[in-house]
Structure formats: C-alpha cells, structure tokens
Amino acid sequence: MLFSNILVAYDGSALSKKALAKAVEPLKDSPNPAARLEVIHIHHDVMVLPGTAYAIDTNVSASVIEEAKSLIPASVKASFTVGQGQPAFAILRHAAESGSDLIVMGGPRPGRDSRVLPRRRQSQRGSASQDPGIYREINKL
C-alpha cells in the first residue's frame, strides 16, 4: 500500500463526506497492520472585538466527530482530533506533527476540488525530500 497514515479534514459537509469515503477505501482491506486513518475537525479562528464574547460550542465538534465515526467501517483503525486555527495551516501543522503521508479533503467551494497531497521536491544536489504541498486535481472526488 502506497500510504499508511492518512489524514482526512472533516467538517460534516457533503464534500468532506466524499473525501472521507475516498480515504477509507484503500484502508478497508489493507494487509498493513500499521495503516491508520486520522480524522481532524478544525474550528476556524475568529476575530474577537473588544467587549465581545466568543465561545466554541463543543457539542458541534462532538456531533461532527460522531458522524465521522459512523461513516468508518470497524475494520479501519481510526483516530479523531479536534483542533483550532486557520484550517489550512492547522491541518498542515497537524499532518507534520503526526507523520501523515497523505491528506485528503473536500474542495473549498462547490465545483472546485482541492486536495493536499504529498509531493517530492528536488534539492540542488539531486536528493528528494517529501513535503506536503497543495495541488489542484482535475478529477473530482
């Protein structure tokens, strides 16, 4: 199997459900016992003005994670994380910290698909290093 540590950005939208289904597919019957799926839900940072109050409703995150759990077969090893921040940066930071080798996500708007995939960069000396990068895909999820 090409990827064994897959991270899925999930927010409960139709596109994130498609992304989750695509990420689960290669792990369903994986012979690799170390293969795992991680689902991450990110609260977007909010600008708070002086004199205002802002609170994150943890019940929303819990319901989003519960929904994701219901979409993953029992045969797939999965873990779930809730984070906060600007989603693109928070997802990339978490992927680097957790050693993810593939990130799957739905597009930002209907009709456009973005996915963050691993890419190889060539250094000046010719050695390749893996680095997550953002790529546009032509085919849709």
mmCIF file of C-alpha atoms in Angstrom:
data_model
loop_
_atom_site.group_PDB
_atom_site.id
_atom_site.type_symbol
_atom_site.label_atom_id
_atom_site.label_comp_id
_atom_site.label_asym_id
_atom_site.label_seq_id
_atom_site.Cartn_x
_atom_site.Cartn_y
_atom_site.Cartn_z
ATOM 1 C CA MET A 1 0.000 0.000 0.000
ATOM 2 C CA LEU A 2 1.324 3.387 -1.001
ATOM 3 C CA PHE A 3 0.032 5.363 2.017
ATOM 4 C CA SER A 4 -0.307 4.046 5.552
ATOM 5 C CA ASN A 5 -1.004 7.194 7.593
ATOM 6 C CA ILE A 6 -3.928 9.090 6.072
ATOM 7 C CA LEU A 7 -5.302 12.345 7.493
ATOM 8 C CA VAL A 8 -8.811 13.484 6.498
ATOM 9 C CA ALA A 9 -10.084 17.003 7.102
ATOM 10 C CA TYR A 10 -13.738 16.599 8.049
ATOM 11 C CA ASP A 11 -16.390 19.223 8.762
ATOM 12 C CA GLY A 12 -19.579 17.306 8.028
ATOM 13 C CA SER A 13 -20.126 18.880 4.592
ATOM 14 C CA ALA A 14 -21.008 16.789 1.551
ATOM 15 C CA LEU A 15 -17.506 17.265 0.126
ATOM 16 C CA SER A 16 -15.828 16.179 3.364
ATOM 17 C CA LYS A 17 -18.041 13.074 3.432
ATOM 18 C CA LYS A 18 -16.836 12.217 -0.083
ATOM 19 C CA ALA A 19 -13.240 12.833 0.987
ATOM 20 C CA LEU A 20 -13.694 10.527 3.994
ATOM 21 C CA ALA A 21 -15.167 7.799 1.791
ATOM 22 C CA LYS A 22 -12.196 8.077 -0.607
ATOM 23 C CA ALA A 23 -9.704 7.913 2.276
ATOM 24 C CA VAL A 24 -11.379 4.852 3.824
ATOM 25 C CA GLU A 25 -11.376 2.882 0.561
ATOM 26 C CA PRO A 26 -7.693 1.822 0.469
ATOM 27 C CA LEU A 27 -7.674 1.033 4.205
ATOM 28 C CA LYS A 28 -10.708 -1.292 4.235
ATOM 29 C CA ASP A 29 -8.803 -4.446 3.357
ATOM 30 C CA SER A 30 -5.267 -3.243 3.931
ATOM 31 C CA PRO A 31 -2.782 -6.011 4.723
ATOM 32 C CA ASN A 32 -0.628 -3.440 6.543
ATOM 33 C CA PRO A 33 -1.399 -3.632 10.294
ATOM 34 C CA ALA A 34 0.193 -0.201 10.815
ATOM 35 C CA ALA A 35 -2.153 1.512 8.324
ATOM 36 C CA ARG A 36 -4.330 4.089 10.032
ATOM 37 C CA LEU A 37 -6.766 6.865 9.352
ATOM 38 C CA GLU A 38 -6.976 10.081 11.314
ATOM 39 C CA VAL A 39 -9.942 12.418 11.047
ATOM 40 C CA ILE A 40 -9.399 16.039 12.017
ATOM 41 C CA HIS A 41 -12.048 18.703 12.603
ATOM 42 C CA ILE A 42 -10.796 22.287 12.859
ATOM 43 C CA HIS A 43 -12.559 25.238 14.481
ATOM 44 C CA HIS A 44 -11.753 28.292 12.405
ATOM 45 C CA ASP A 45 -10.092 31.160 14.251
ATOM 46 C CA VAL A 46 -12.474 34.022 14.882
ATOM 47 C CA MET A 47 -11.517 37.659 15.300
ATOM 48 C CA VAL A 48 -12.888 38.836 18.645
ATOM 49 C CA LEU A 49 -13.564 42.514 19.080
ATOM 50 C CA PRO A 50 -13.030 44.199 22.458
ATOM 51 C CA GLY A 51 -16.130 43.986 24.604
ATOM 52 C CA THR A 52 -17.487 40.915 22.814
ATOM 53 C CA ALA A 53 -17.535 37.315 23.884
ATOM 54 C CA TYR A 54 -16.952 34.238 21.749
ATOM 55 C CA ALA A 55 -17.303 30.617 22.771
ATOM 56 C CA ILE A 56 -16.797 27.436 20.781
ATOM 57 C CA ASP A 57 -19.708 25.046 21.071
ATOM 58 C CA THR A 58 -18.001 21.737 21.845
ATOM 59 C CA ASN A 59 -21.266 19.896 21.165
ATOM 60 C CA VAL A 60 -20.925 20.803 17.476
ATOM 61 C CA SER A 61 -17.459 19.236 17.323
ATOM 62 C CA ALA A 62 -18.656 16.173 19.189
ATOM 63 C CA SER A 63 -21.531 15.688 16.752
ATOM 64 C CA VAL A 64 -19.235 16.149 13.729
ATOM 65 C CA ILE A 65 -16.797 13.556 15.108
ATOM 66 C CA GLU A 66 -19.637 11.143 15.952
ATOM 67 C CA GLU A 67 -20.933 11.476 12.399
ATOM 68 C CA ALA A 68 -17.452 10.718 11.018
ATOM 69 C CA LYS A 69 -17.176 7.669 13.288
ATOM 70 C CA SER A 70 -20.458 6.328 11.903
ATOM 71 C CA LEU A 71 -19.083 6.518 8.340
ATOM 72 C CA ILE A 72 -15.935 4.488 9.019
ATOM 73 C CA PRO A 73 -16.093 0.673 8.944
ATOM 74 C CA ALA A 74 -14.985 -1.179 12.077
ATOM 75 C CA SER A 75 -12.168 -2.840 10.099
ATOM 76 C CA VAL A 76 -10.372 0.518 9.692
ATOM 77 C CA LYS A 77 -8.115 1.758 12.508
ATOM 78 C CA ALA A 78 -9.133 5.361 13.061
ATOM 79 C CA SER A 79 -8.417 8.178 15.478
ATOM 80 C CA PHE A 80 -10.122 11.551 15.806
ATOM 81 C CA THR A 81 -8.758 15.000 16.597
ATOM 82 C CA VAL A 82 -10.352 18.410 17.122
ATOM 83 C CA GLY A 83 -8.168 21.474 16.601
ATOM 84 C CA GLN A 84 -8.429 25.208 16.279
ATOM 85 C CA GLY A 85 -6.900 27.774 13.955
ATOM 86 C CA GLN A 86 -6.873 28.743 10.326
ATOM 87 C CA PRO A 87 -7.889 25.388 8.774
ATOM 88 C CA ALA A 88 -5.239 25.080 6.033
ATOM 89 C CA PHE A 89 -2.359 25.858 8.385
ATOM 90 C CA ALA A 90 -3.780 23.830 11.281
ATOM 91 C CA ILE A 91 -4.240 20.777 9.043
ATOM 92 C CA LEU A 92 -0.719 21.026 7.585
ATOM 93 C CA ARG A 93 0.808 21.556 11.033
ATOM 94 C CA HIS A 94 -1.046 18.541 12.430
ATOM 95 C CA ALA A 95 -0.036 16.423 9.423
ATOM 96 C CA ALA A 96 3.618 17.261 10.012
ATOM 97 C CA GLU A 97 3.372 16.571 13.754
ATOM 98 C CA SER A 98 1.564 13.244 13.318
ATOM 99 C CA GLY A 99 3.669 11.998 10.405
ATOM 100 C CA SER A 100 0.788 11.807 7.930
ATOM 101 C CA ASP A 101 1.836 10.794 4.442
ATOM 102 C CA LEU A 102 -1.429 11.768 2.741
ATOM 103 C CA ILE A 103 -4.024 14.457 3.444
ATOM 104 C CA VAL A 104 -7.471 14.157 1.889
ATOM 105 C CA MET A 105 -10.015 16.960 1.925
ATOM 106 C CA GLY A 106 -13.018 18.191 0.002
ATOM 107 C CA GLY A 107 -12.898 21.299 -2.155
ATOM 108 C CA PRO A 108 -13.367 24.757 -0.700
ATOM 109 C CA ARG A 109 -16.379 25.540 -2.900
ATOM 110 C CA PRO A 110 -18.821 23.519 -4.979
ATOM 111 C CA GLY A 111 -17.363 22.868 -8.403
ATOM 112 C CA ARG A 112 -13.743 23.189 -7.245
ATOM 113 C CA ASP A 113 -11.709 20.437 -5.682
ATOM 114 C CA SER A 114 -8.530 20.980 -3.710
ATOM 115 C CA ARG A 115 -6.577 18.280 -2.050
ATOM 116 C CA VAL A 116 -3.357 18.406 -0.160
ATOM 117 C CA LEU A 117 -1.115 15.609 -1.331
ATOM 118 C CA PRO A 118 2.490 14.685 -0.711
ATOM 119 C CA ARG A 119 4.932 15.998 -3.216
ATOM 120 C CA ARG A 120 8.590 15.464 -3.813
ATOM 121 C CA ARG A 121 10.956 18.376 -4.019
ATOM 122 C CA GLN A 122 14.306 18.058 -5.678
ATOM 123 C CA SER A 123 17.121 19.761 -3.867
ATOM 124 C CA GLN A 124 20.027 21.304 -5.766
ATOM 125 C CA ARG A 125 22.105 18.222 -5.013
ATOM 126 C CA GLY A 126 19.541 15.904 -6.556
ATOM 127 C CA SER A 127 18.193 14.227 -3.404
ATOM 128 C CA ALA A 128 14.427 14.145 -2.979
ATOM 129 C CA SER A 129 12.577 15.034 0.198
ATOM 130 C CA GLN A 130 8.889 14.628 0.911
ATOM 131 C CA ASP A 131 6.981 17.762 1.733
ATOM 132 C CA PRO A 132 3.219 18.289 1.870
ATOM 133 C CA GLY A 133 2.065 20.641 -0.850
ATOM 134 C CA ILE A 134 -1.241 21.864 -2.207
ATOM 135 C CA TYR A 135 -2.229 20.510 -5.601
ATOM 136 C CA ARG A 136 -5.328 21.056 -7.706
ATOM 137 C CA GLU A 137 -6.817 17.886 -9.092
ATOM 138 C CA ILE A 138 -8.747 17.793 -12.333
ATOM 139 C CA ASN A 139 -10.897 14.806 -11.431
ATOM 140 C CA LYS A 140 -13.492 15.267 -8.733
ATOM 141 C CA LEU A 141 -13.920 13.129 -5.631
#
